[in-house]
CSV table of C-alpha atoms in Angstrom, one decimal:
chain,number,residue,atom,x,y,z
H,1,MET,CA,7.5,21.4,-22.2
H,2,THR,CA,4.2,22.5,-20.8
H,3,ASP,CA,3.3,25.4,-18.5
H,4,PHE,CA,1.5,23.1,-16.1
H,5,ASP,CA,2.6,20.3,-13.8
H,6,MET,CA,0.5,17.2,-14.8
H,7,SER,CA,1.8,15.2,-11.8
H,8,LEU,CA,0.5,17.9,-9.5
H,9,LEU,CA,-2.9,18.0,-11.2
H,10,LEU,CA,-3.3,14.3,-10.9
H,11,ALA,CA,-2.7,14.3,-7.1
H,12,ASP,CA,-5.8,13.8,-5.1
H,13,ALA,CA,-7.6,16.8,-3.6
H,14,THR,CA,-6.6,15.9,-0.1
H,15,HIS,CA,-3.0,16.2,-1.0
H,16,LEU,CA,-3.6,19.5,-2.9
H,17,ALA,CA,-5.4,20.9,0.1
H,18,GLU,CA,-2.4,20.0,2.3
H,19,LEU,CA,-0.1,21.9,-0.1
H,20,LEU,CA,-2.4,24.9,0.0
H,21,GLN,CA,-2.5,24.8,3.8
H,22,ARG,CA,1.3,24.7,4.0
H,23,ASP,CA,1.6,27.6,1.5
H,24,GLU,CA,3.5,25.3,-0.9
H,25,LEU,CA,0.8,26.0,-3.5
H,26,SER,CA,-1.5,28.9,-4.2
H,27,SER,CA,-5.1,28.5,-5.4
H,28,GLU,CA,-4.3,30.9,-8.2
H,29,SER,CA,-1.5,28.7,-9.4
H,30,LEU,CA,-3.6,25.6,-9.1
H,31,THR,CA,-6.4,27.2,-11.0
H,32,LEU,CA,-4.2,28.7,-13.7
H,33,GLN,CA,-2.5,25.3,-14.2
H,34,THR,CA,-5.9,23.6,-14.4
H,35,LEU,CA,-7.1,26.1,-17.0
H,36,LYS,CA,-3.9,25.6,-19.1
H,37,ALA,CA,-4.3,21.8,-18.8
H,38,ILE,CA,-7.9,22.1,-20.0
H,39,GLU,CA,-6.8,24.3,-22.9
H,40,ARG,CA,-4.2,21.6,-23.9
H,41,LEU,CA,-6.0,18.4,-23.2
H,42,ASP,CA,-9.8,19.0,-23.5
H,43,PRO,CA,-10.0,19.5,-27.2
H,44,ALA,CA,-9.3,15.7,-27.4
H,45,LEU,CA,-11.2,14.7,-24.3
H,46,ASN,CA,-14.2,17.0,-24.5
H,47,CYS,CA,-15.0,16.9,-20.8
H,48,TYR,CA,-16.2,20.5,-20.6
H,49,ILE,CA,-19.2,22.1,-22.2
H,50,SER,CA,-18.2,25.6,-20.9
H,51,VAL,CA,-15.3,27.0,-19.0
H,52,TYR,CA,-15.3,30.3,-17.0
H,53,PRO,CA,-11.6,31.3,-16.5
H,54,GLU,CA,-12.1,34.8,-15.3
H,55,ALA,CA,-14.6,33.9,-12.6
H,56,ALA,CA,-12.4,30.9,-11.6
H,57,LEU,CA,-9.3,33.0,-11.2
H,58,ALA,CA,-11.1,35.7,-9.3
H,59,ALA,CA,-12.4,33.1,-6.9
H,60,ALA,CA,-8.9,31.6,-6.6
H,61,ARG,CA,-7.4,35.0,-5.7
H,62,ALA,CA,-10.1,35.6,-3.1
H,63,SER,CA,-9.2,32.2,-1.6
H,64,ASP,CA,-5.5,33.1,-1.4
H,65,GLU,CA,-6.3,36.4,0.2
H,66,ARG,CA,-8.4,34.6,2.9
H,67,ARG,CA,-5.5,32.3,3.5
H,68,ARG,CA,-3.1,35.2,4.0
H,69,GLN,CA,-5.6,36.7,6.5
H,70,GLY,CA,-6.1,33.4,8.3
H,71,ARG,CA,-9.8,33.3,7.4
H,72,LEU,CA,-10.0,30.0,5.5
H,73,ARG,CA,-13.6,28.7,5.2
H,74,SER,CA,-13.0,24.9,5.1
H,75,PRO,CA,-10.4,22.3,3.9
H,76,LEU,CA,-12.0,22.8,0.5
H,77,ASP,CA,-11.0,26.4,0.2
H,78,GLY,CA,-9.1,27.0,-3.0
H,79,LEU,CA,-9.7,23.6,-4.6
H,80,THR,CA,-11.0,23.5,-8.1
H,81,LEU,CA,-14.5,22.1,-8.7
H,82,ALA,CA,-16.2,21.2,-12.0
H,83,VAL,CA,-20.0,20.7,-12.2
H,84,LYS,CA,-22.1,18.5,-14.4
H,85,ASP,CA,-24.1,20.7,-16.6
H,86,ASN,CA,-27.5,19.8,-15.2
H,87,ILE,CA,-26.8,21.5,-11.9
H,88,ASP,CA,-27.3,25.3,-11.8
H,89,VAL,CA,-24.4,27.6,-11.1
H,90,ALA,CA,-25.2,31.3,-11.0
H,91,GLY,CA,-23.9,33.2,-14.0
H,92,MET,CA,-23.4,30.0,-16.0
H,93,VAL,CA,-25.7,28.5,-18.7
H,94,THR,CA,-27.3,25.2,-17.7
H,95,THR,CA,-27.7,23.0,-20.8
H,96,ALA,CA,-28.4,19.6,-19.2
H,97,GLY,CA,-26.7,18.2,-22.3
H,98,LEU,CA,-29.4,19.6,-24.6
H,99,ASN,CA,-28.9,21.8,-27.7
H,100,ILE,CA,-29.4,25.0,-25.7
H,101,PRO,CA,-27.4,27.9,-27.2
H,102,ALA,CA,-24.3,29.0,-25.3
H,103,ASP,CA,-25.6,32.6,-25.2
H,104,SER,CA,-28.8,31.6,-23.5
H,105,THR,CA,-29.8,33.3,-20.2
H,106,PRO,CA,-27.5,31.9,-17.4
H,107,ALA,CA,-28.8,30.6,-14.2
H,108,GLU,CA,-29.8,33.3,-11.7
H,109,HIS,CA,-29.1,31.3,-8.6
H,110,ASP,CA,-26.8,28.5,-7.4
H,111,ALA,CA,-28.2,25.1,-6.8
H,112,PHE,CA,-28.3,24.4,-3.1
H,113,VAL,CA,-25.2,22.2,-3.2
H,114,ILE,CA,-23.3,24.8,-5.3
H,115,ALA,CA,-24.1,27.5,-2.8
H,116,GLN,CA,-22.7,25.3,0.0
H,117,LEU,CA,-19.5,24.4,-1.9
H,118,ARG,CA,-19.0,28.0,-2.9
H,119,GLN,CA,-19.4,29.1,0.7
H,120,ALA,CA,-16.7,26.4,1.6
H,121,GLY,CA,-14.3,28.2,-0.8
H,122,CYS,CA,-14.4,25.9,-3.9
H,123,VAL,CA,-13.2,27.5,-7.1
H,124,ILE,CA,-15.7,26.6,-9.8
H,125,ILE,CA,-14.0,26.0,-13.2
H,126,GLY,CA,-17.0,25.3,-15.5
H,127,LYS,CA,-19.7,22.9,-16.6
H,128,LEU,CA,-19.1,19.3,-17.7
H,129,ASN,CA,-20.3,17.3,-20.6
H,130,MET,CA,-23.0,14.7,-20.0
H,131,HIS,CA,-25.3,12.3,-21.7
H,132,GLU,CA,-28.2,14.2,-23.2
H,133,ALA,CA,-30.7,15.1,-20.4
H,134,ALA,CA,-28.9,12.5,-18.2
H,135,LEU,CA,-30.8,9.7,-19.9
H,136,GLY,CA,-28.0,7.3,-20.9
H,137,ALA,CA,-24.7,5.8,-19.8
H,138,THR,CA,-22.3,6.5,-22.7
H,139,ASN,CA,-21.9,10.3,-22.9
H,140,ASP,CA,-22.3,10.1,-26.7
H,141,ASN,CA,-23.9,13.5,-26.8
H,142,PRO,CA,-25.4,14.6,-30.2
H,143,HIS,CA,-25.1,18.3,-29.4
H,144,HIS,CA,-21.9,18.7,-27.5
H,145,GLY,CA,-19.9,15.7,-28.9
H,146,ARG,CA,-18.5,12.6,-27.4
H,147,CYS,CA,-16.6,12.8,-24.1
H,148,MET,CA,-13.6,10.5,-24.3
H,149,ASN,CA,-12.3,8.2,-21.6
H,150,PRO,CA,-8.8,9.4,-20.6
H,151,HIS,CA,-7.6,5.8,-20.4
H,152,ARG,CA,-8.5,5.0,-24.0
H,153,PRO,CA,-9.3,7.4,-26.8
H,154,GLY,CA,-12.5,6.4,-28.6
H,155,PHE,CA,-13.9,4.7,-25.5
H,156,THR,CA,-16.8,5.9,-23.4
H,157,PRO,CA,-16.2,7.4,-20.0
H,158,GLY,CA,-19.6,6.1,-18.9
H,159,GLY,CA,-22.6,8.2,-18.1
H,160,SER,CA,-24.5,10.1,-17.7
H,161,SER,CA,-21.9,12.0,-15.6
H,162,GLY,CA,-19.2,11.1,-18.1
H,163,GLY,CA,-17.6,14.5,-18.2
H,164,SER,CA,-17.3,14.4,-14.4
H,165,GLY,CA,-15.5,11.1,-14.4
H,166,ALA,CA,-13.2,11.9,-17.3
H,167,ALA,CA,-12.3,15.4,-16.0
H,168,VAL,CA,-11.3,14.0,-12.5
H,169,ALA,CA,-9.3,11.1,-14.0
H,170,ALA,CA,-7.5,13.5,-16.4
H,171,GLY,CA,-6.6,16.1,-13.7
H,172,LEU,CA,-8.8,18.8,-15.2
H,173,CYS,CA,-10.4,19.5,-11.8
H,174,ALA,CA,-9.6,18.5,-8.3
H,175,LEU,CA,-13.3,17.6,-7.5
H,176,ALA,CA,-16.4,17.2,-9.5
H,177,LEU,CA,-20.2,16.9,-9.0
H,178,GLY,CA,-22.4,14.5,-11.0
H,179,THR,CA,-25.9,13.2,-10.7
H,180,ASP,CA,-26.8,9.5,-10.1
H,181,THR,CA,-30.3,8.2,-11.0
H,182,MET,CA,-29.5,4.6,-11.8
H,183,GLY,CA,-25.7,4.6,-11.5
H,184,SER,CA,-24.6,7.8,-13.3
H,185,VAL,CA,-21.9,8.7,-10.8
H,186,ARG,CA,-20.7,5.2,-10.1
H,187,ILE,CA,-20.5,3.9,-13.7
H,188,PRO,CA,-18.2,6.8,-14.9
H,189,ALA,CA,-16.2,6.4,-11.7
H,190,SER,CA,-15.7,2.7,-12.5
H,191,TYR,CA,-14.9,3.3,-16.2
H,192,CYS,CA,-12.5,6.1,-15.5
H,193,GLY,CA,-10.7,4.7,-12.5
H,194,VAL,CA,-11.8,7.2,-9.9
H,195,SER,CA,-14.1,7.2,-6.9
H,196,GLY,CA,-17.7,8.2,-6.9
H,197,LEU,CA,-20.5,8.3,-4.3
H,198,LYS,CA,-24.3,8.0,-4.5
H,199,PRO,CA,-25.3,9.3,-1.1
H,200,THR,CA,-28.1,8.1,1.1
H,201,ALA,CA,-31.4,9.3,-0.4
H,202,GLY,CA,-32.2,12.8,0.9
H,203,ALA,CA,-28.8,13.4,2.4
H,204,VAL,CA,-27.8,15.8,-0.4
H,205,SER,CA,-30.3,18.3,-1.8
H,206,ILE,CA,-31.1,18.0,-5.5
H,207,GLY,CA,-32.6,21.5,-5.5
H,208,GLY,CA,-31.5,23.5,-8.5
H,209,SER,CA,-30.7,20.4,-10.7
H,210,VAL,CA,-32.5,19.4,-13.9
H,211,LEU,CA,-34.8,16.5,-13.0
H,212,LEU,CA,-34.7,13.1,-14.4
H,213,SER,CA,-36.5,11.2,-11.7
H,214,ARG,CA,-38.1,12.6,-8.5
H,215,ARG,CA,-37.6,9.3,-6.7
H,216,LEU,CA,-34.2,8.1,-8.0
H,217,ASP,CA,-32.1,11.3,-8.6
H,218,ASN,CA,-29.1,12.1,-6.4
H,219,ILE,CA,-26.3,14.6,-6.6
H,220,GLY,CA,-23.0,13.0,-5.8
H,221,PRO,CA,-19.3,13.8,-5.8
H,222,LEU,CA,-16.4,12.2,-7.9
H,223,ALA,CA,-12.8,12.5,-7.0
H,224,ARG,CA,-9.4,10.7,-7.3
H,225,SER,CA,-9.7,9.1,-3.9
H,226,PRO,CA,-12.4,8.2,-1.4
H,227,ARG,CA,-10.9,10.5,1.2
H,228,ASP,CA,-11.5,13.4,-1.2
H,229,LEU,CA,-15.2,12.5,-1.2
H,230,GLY,CA,-15.1,12.7,2.6
H,231,LEU,CA,-13.7,16.3,2.4
H,232,MET,CA,-16.9,17.3,0.5
H,233,MET,CA,-19.5,15.7,2.7
H,234,PRO,CA,-19.8,18.4,5.4
H,235,SER,CA,-20.7,20.9,2.7
H,236,LEU,CA,-23.0,18.5,0.7
H,237,VAL,CA,-25.0,17.1,3.6
H,238,GLN,CA,-27.1,20.1,4.6
H,239,GLN,CA,-30.9,20.3,4.8
H,240,ASP,CA,-32.6,22.3,2.0
H,241,HIS,CA,-36.1,23.3,3.1
H,242,ALA,CA,-36.9,24.2,-0.5
H,243,CYS,CA,-36.3,20.7,-1.7
H,244,ALA,CA,-39.0,18.0,-1.1
H,245,GLN,CA,-36.5,15.2,-1.2
H,246,SER,CA,-34.0,16.7,1.3
H,247,ARG,CA,-34.1,15.0,4.7
H,248,GLY,CA,-31.4,16.8,6.6
H,249,LEU,CA,-29.8,13.5,7.7
H,250,SER,CA,-27.1,13.4,10.4
H,251,LEU,CA,-24.6,11.0,9.0
H,252,ALA,CA,-22.9,8.6,11.3
H,253,SER,CA,-19.1,8.6,11.4
H,254,GLY,CA,-16.4,6.3,12.5
H,255,MET,CA,-15.7,3.1,10.7
H,256,LYS,CA,-15.4,-0.1,12.8
H,257,PRO,CA,-12.3,-2.2,12.3
H,258,VAL,CA,-12.8,-4.3,9.2
H,259,GLU,CA,-12.7,-7.5,11.2
H,260,GLN,CA,-15.7,-6.3,13.1
H,261,LEU,CA,-17.8,-5.5,10.0
H,262,ARG,CA,-20.2,-8.0,8.3
H,263,PHE,CA,-20.1,-8.2,4.5
H,264,ALA,CA,-22.2,-9.9,1.9
H,265,ALA,CA,-20.7,-11.0,-1.5
H,266,LEU,CA,-22.2,-12.6,-4.5
H,267,THR,CA,-22.0,-16.4,-5.0
H,268,ASP,CA,-22.7,-16.1,-8.7
H,269,VAL,CA,-20.9,-13.5,-10.9
H,270,SER,CA,-21.5,-15.3,-14.2
H,271,GLY,CA,-23.5,-12.3,-15.5
H,272,VAL,CA,-20.4,-10.1,-15.7
H,273,ASP,CA,-17.3,-10.1,-17.9
H,274,THR,CA,-14.6,-12.5,-17.0
H,275,ASP,CA,-12.1,-9.8,-16.2
H,276,ILE,CA,-14.6,-8.1,-13.8
H,277,SER,CA,-15.5,-11.5,-12.2
H,278,LEU,CA,-11.8,-12.3,-11.5
H,279,ALA,CA,-11.1,-8.9,-10.1
H,280,TYR,CA,-14.2,-9.0,-7.9
H,281,THR,CA,-13.3,-12.4,-6.5
H,282,GLN,CA,-9.8,-11.1,-5.7
H,283,ALA,CA,-11.3,-8.0,-4.0
H,284,VAL,CA,-13.6,-10.2,-1.8
H,285,GLN,CA,-10.6,-12.4,-0.9
H,286,HIS,CA,-8.8,-9.2,0.1
H,287,PHE,CA,-11.4,-8.5,2.7
H,288,ILE,CA,-11.5,-12.1,3.9
H,289,GLN,CA,-7.7,-12.2,4.3
H,290,ARG,CA,-7.8,-9.2,6.5
H,291,GLY,CA,-10.3,-10.7,8.9
H,292,ALA,CA,-13.6,-9.5,7.5
H,293,GLN,CA,-16.7,-11.6,8.1
H,294,VAL,CA,-18.0,-12.3,4.6
H,295,THR,CA,-21.1,-14.3,3.9
H,296,TYR,CA,-22.2,-15.2,0.4
H,297,CYS,CA,-25.7,-14.4,-1.0
H,298,ASP,CA,-27.4,-15.8,-4.0
H,299,LEU,CA,-29.1,-13.2,-6.2
H,300,SER,CA,-29.5,-15.4,-9.2
H,301,GLN,CA,-33.3,-15.2,-8.7
H,302,PHE,CA,-33.2,-11.4,-8.7
H,303,ASP,CA,-34.3,-9.9,-12.1
H,304,PHE,CA,-31.8,-7.1,-12.5
H,305,ALA,CA,-32.9,-6.3,-16.0
H,306,ARG,CA,-36.6,-6.0,-15.0
H,307,SER,CA,-35.7,-3.7,-12.2
H,308,ARG,CA,-33.6,-1.5,-14.6
H,309,ARG,CA,-36.5,-1.3,-17.1
H,310,ALA,CA,-38.9,-0.2,-14.4
H,311,GLY,CA,-36.6,2.6,-13.3
H,312,LEU,CA,-36.1,3.6,-16.9
H,313,LEU,CA,-39.8,3.9,-17.5
H,314,MET,CA,-40.3,6.1,-14.5
H,315,CYS,CA,-37.4,8.3,-15.6
H,316,GLU,CA,-39.0,8.8,-19.0
H,317,VAL,CA,-42.4,9.7,-17.5
H,318,ASP,CA,-40.9,12.1,-15.0
H,319,MET,CA,-38.6,13.8,-17.4
H,320,TYR,CA,-41.4,14.3,-20.0
H,321,LEU,CA,-43.5,16.1,-17.4
H,322,TYR,CA,-40.5,18.2,-16.4
H,323,HIS,CA,-39.4,19.0,-19.9
H,324,GLN,CA,-42.8,19.4,-21.6
H,325,PRO,CA,-43.0,23.2,-21.5
H,326,GLN,CA,-39.5,23.7,-22.9
H,327,LEU,CA,-40.0,20.8,-25.4
H,328,ASP,CA,-43.1,22.5,-26.7
H,329,ALA,CA,-41.4,25.9,-27.0
H,330,HIS,CA,-38.1,24.7,-28.3
H,331,PRO,CA,-38.2,21.2,-29.8
H,332,GLU,CA,-34.9,22.0,-31.5
H,333,TYR,CA,-33.2,21.6,-28.1
H,334,TYR,CA,-33.9,17.9,-28.1
H,335,SER,CA,-32.6,15.1,-30.3
H,336,ASP,CA,-35.1,12.9,-32.1
H,337,GLN,CA,-33.9,9.9,-30.1
H,338,LEU,CA,-34.6,11.7,-26.8
H,339,LYS,CA,-38.0,12.9,-28.0
H,340,ALA,CA,-38.9,9.3,-28.9
H,341,MET,CA,-37.8,8.0,-25.5
H,342,MET,CA,-39.9,10.5,-23.7
H,343,GLN,CA,-42.9,9.8,-25.9
H,344,TRP,CA,-42.5,6.1,-25.3
H,345,GLY,CA,-42.6,6.7,-21.6
H,346,VAL,CA,-45.6,9.0,-21.6
H,347,GLY,CA,-47.4,6.6,-23.9
H,348,LYS,CA,-47.6,4.0,-21.2
H,349,SER,CA,-50.7,3.8,-19.1
H,350,ALA,CA,-51.0,4.9,-15.5
H,351,VAL,CA,-51.4,1.3,-14.6
H,352,GLU,CA,-48.1,0.4,-16.3
H,353,ALA,CA,-46.4,3.3,-14.6
H,354,LEU,CA,-47.8,2.3,-11.2
H,355,ALA,CA,-46.7,-1.3,-11.8
H,356,ALA,CA,-43.1,0.0,-12.4
H,357,ASP,CA,-43.3,2.0,-9.2
H,358,TRP,CA,-44.4,-1.1,-7.3
H,359,LEU,CA,-41.6,-3.1,-8.8
H,360,MET,CA,-39.1,-0.5,-7.5
H,361,ASP,CA,-40.6,-0.9,-4.1
H,362,ASP,CA,-40.1,-4.6,-4.3
H,363,THR,CA,-36.4,-4.0,-5.3
H,364,SER,CA,-36.0,-1.6,-2.4
H,365,VAL,CA,-37.4,-4.2,0.1
H,366,GLN,CA,-35.1,-7.0,-1.3
H,367,LEU,CA,-32.0,-4.9,-0.9
H,368,ALA,CA,-33.1,-3.7,2.6
H,369,GLN,CA,-33.7,-7.3,3.6
H,370,LEU,CA,-30.3,-8.3,2.3
H,371,LEU,CA,-28.6,-5.5,4.3
H,372,SER,CA,-30.5,-6.3,7.4
H,373,ASN,CA,-28.0,-8.9,8.4
H,374,VAL,CA,-24.8,-7.3,7.2
H,375,ASP,CA,-23.1,-3.9,7.2
H,376,VAL,CA,-21.9,-3.7,3.6
H,377,LEU,CA,-22.8,-5.5,0.3
H,378,LEU,CA,-19.8,-5.9,-2.1
H,379,LEU,CA,-20.6,-5.9,-5.8
H,380,PRO,CA,-18.9,-5.1,-9.1
H,381,THR,CA,-19.9,-1.5,-10.1
H,382,ALA,CA,-20.6,-2.5,-13.7
H,383,PRO,CA,-20.7,-5.8,-15.5
H,384,GLN,CA,-18.0,-4.7,-18.0
H,385,THR,CA,-15.2,-2.2,-18.5
H,386,ALA,CA,-15.5,0.9,-20.8
H,387,PHE,CA,-16.2,0.0,-24.4
H,388,SER,CA,-15.7,1.7,-27.8
H,389,PHE,CA,-18.2,4.2,-29.0
H,390,GLU,CA,-18.2,2.2,-32.3
H,391,GLN,CA,-19.9,-0.8,-30.6
H,392,PRO,CA,-23.5,-1.0,-29.3
H,393,ALA,CA,-23.8,0.0,-25.6
H,394,PRO,CA,-24.5,-3.0,-23.4
H,395,ALA,CA,-28.1,-3.0,-22.2
H,396,GLY,CA,-27.2,-3.9,-18.6
H,397,GLN,CA,-24.7,-1.2,-17.7
H,398,ALA,CA,-26.9,-0.1,-14.7
H,399,ASP,CA,-28.0,-3.6,-13.6
H,400,LEU,CA,-25.8,-3.6,-10.5
H,401,THR,CA,-26.2,0.0,-9.6
H,402,ASN,CA,-29.9,0.9,-9.9
H,403,MET,CA,-30.9,-1.1,-6.8
H,404,ALA,CA,-29.3,1.4,-4.4
H,405,ASN,CA,-31.2,4.3,-6.1
H,406,MET,CA,-34.5,2.5,-5.6
H,407,SER,CA,-33.8,1.6,-2.0
H,408,GLY,CA,-32.0,4.9,-1.0
H,409,HIS,CA,-28.9,3.1,0.4
H,410,PRO,CA,-25.6,4.9,-0.1
H,411,ALA,CA,-23.2,3.3,-2.6
H,412,ILE,CA,-19.6,4.1,-3.6
H,413,SER,CA,-17.5,2.9,-6.5
H,414,VAL,CA,-13.7,2.6,-5.8
H,415,PRO,CA,-11.1,1.3,-8.3
H,416,MET,CA,-10.3,-2.4,-8.0
H,417,GLY,CA,-7.6,-2.6,-10.7
H,418,ILE,CA,-6.8,-2.5,-14.4
H,419,SER,CA,-8.1,-5.2,-16.7
H,420,PRO,CA,-5.7,-7.2,-18.9
H,421,GLY,CA,-7.0,-4.9,-21.7
H,422,GLY,CA,-5.8,-1.8,-19.8
H,423,LEU,CA,-9.1,-0.5,-18.6
H,424,PRO,CA,-10.2,0.4,-15.0
H,425,MET,CA,-12.6,-1.8,-13.1
H,426,GLY,CA,-14.7,-0.7,-10.1
H,427,LEU,CA,-15.8,-2.3,-6.8
H,428,GLN,CA,-19.1,-1.1,-5.4
H,429,LEU,CA,-19.8,-0.9,-1.7
H,430,VAL,CA,-23.4,-0.5,-0.6
H,431,GLY,CA,-24.0,0.4,3.0
H,432,GLN,CA,-26.6,1.2,5.5
H,433,ARG,CA,-28.7,4.3,5.1
H,434,GLY,CA,-26.9,7.2,6.7
H,435,ALA,CA,-23.6,5.4,6.9
H,436,ASP,CA,-22.1,7.4,4.0
H,437,ARG,CA,-19.1,8.6,6.0
H,438,SER,CA,-18.3,5.1,7.2
H,439,LEU,CA,-18.6,3.8,3.7
H,440,ILE,CA,-16.2,6.4,2.4
H,441,GLU,CA,-13.7,5.4,5.1
H,442,LEU,CA,-14.1,1.8,4.2
H,443,ALA,CA,-13.5,2.6,0.5
H,444,GLN,CA,-10.3,4.5,1.5
H,445,TRP,CA,-9.2,1.5,3.5
H,446,PHE,CA,-9.6,-0.6,0.4
H,447,ALA,CA,-7.7,1.9,-1.7
H,448,ASP,CA,-4.9,2.0,0.8
H,449,THR,CA,-4.5,-1.8,1.3
H,450,ALA,CA,-5.4,-3.3,-2.1
H,451,ALA,CA,-3.5,-2.8,-5.3
H,452,GLY,CA,-6.6,-1.4,-7.1
H,453,GLN,CA,-5.7,2.1,-8.0
H,454,CYS,CA,-5.9,3.2,-11.6
H,455,PRO,CA,-3.7,6.3,-11.9
H,456,LEU,CA,-3.0,7.8,-15.3
H,457,ASP,CA,0.5,8.3,-16.5
H,458,PRO,CA,1.0,12.0,-17.0
H,459,GLN,CA,3.1,11.3,-20.1
H,460,GLN,CA,0.3,9.2,-21.5
H,461,LEU,CA,-2.1,12.0,-21.1
H,462,LEU,CA,0.2,14.6,-22.6
H,463,ALA,CA,0.9,12.3,-25.6
H,464,SER,CA,-2.8,11.6,-26.3
């Protein structure tokens, strides 16, 4: 017996919000059960770097009091939220996955998005594990330990927002925030069988987050259904005049019927694992069978790996400039591997860095041209499923995701089934800039009509 209801905690946030609104569940009960589940399950999963139970329960009780008084702030009021540990939360230490002591000075102010979500009534549980400094896609963290994939112990949840994907999949929060620089929200979403959005560039402020790349960074939500992501968007999409990247976009809403949408799909998926290729082909057929207009595009001449390497170089240059003062003062915060990666980037000439930036422009133009004749591009999220920590990480994990970061288009990963090996697979939908809400609605349509969901069995979790 447990003193928490795992089936309840694995429900999507929209359903939990409905229970709260009908007074069939209190935020205090939801939060307390979440904390008990973390206490029971997280020693094995290692999703959290830090948990703040007293602050969370106080926020939950305040939400319940607002509900009693009829002063609810938003549909998010009372839902639990966990935050990747490179986003500032006032009163909580921000480690960015580095070896920063737990008793270090906490953040004085909320990141802009945290302030918006707190105002909406979210109950912040704690800070989530991540790949060191967000530069990697396995969440094999040398300081805070490996975060495990809830679907398979010993396997990666993806990265760099691995703790976010794993915590959502395991029911250890209702909603989570991650950051996505080359796929770091969508890859964990794919590996963990949940939904994750990289918003249109500039739609969501990155103010108050630890920088990896000025050009490529995005803050994005992860949840157990696309509709949950939609719940978060009104709070996330607000202009931040203190953030140079914030554009204050007005996001279009209202998805057209699927049969009125134009889709592009890949003719050649030979570069991905067989299981992914078969699931992707079936997903495209699902759209066609329901009347969607699908045209096939040939990207065989596109150098995915070269584009990824250009983005990686610019990340290493940007992060060195950002981290240099702290690196000089506290080199013990950084692993030798991370130091070497930053030194490699800063050792490149200005001409090489500019060439990488130009290549990212070329990638942006290519994707924009492809999307000029269609509404949505359908892609696998990752070329493979999650893999064991004991095997080398595939070099091309971000090959299919980094393009949207370079071009600024919104992209969402939604589950498209379980592989024969028992691991989740993700379908990626890339849409027009500013069409985030329509993209979320389309992803929810796919979730509702295709047999792609990857829910965890509560008993499987409790037995792990």
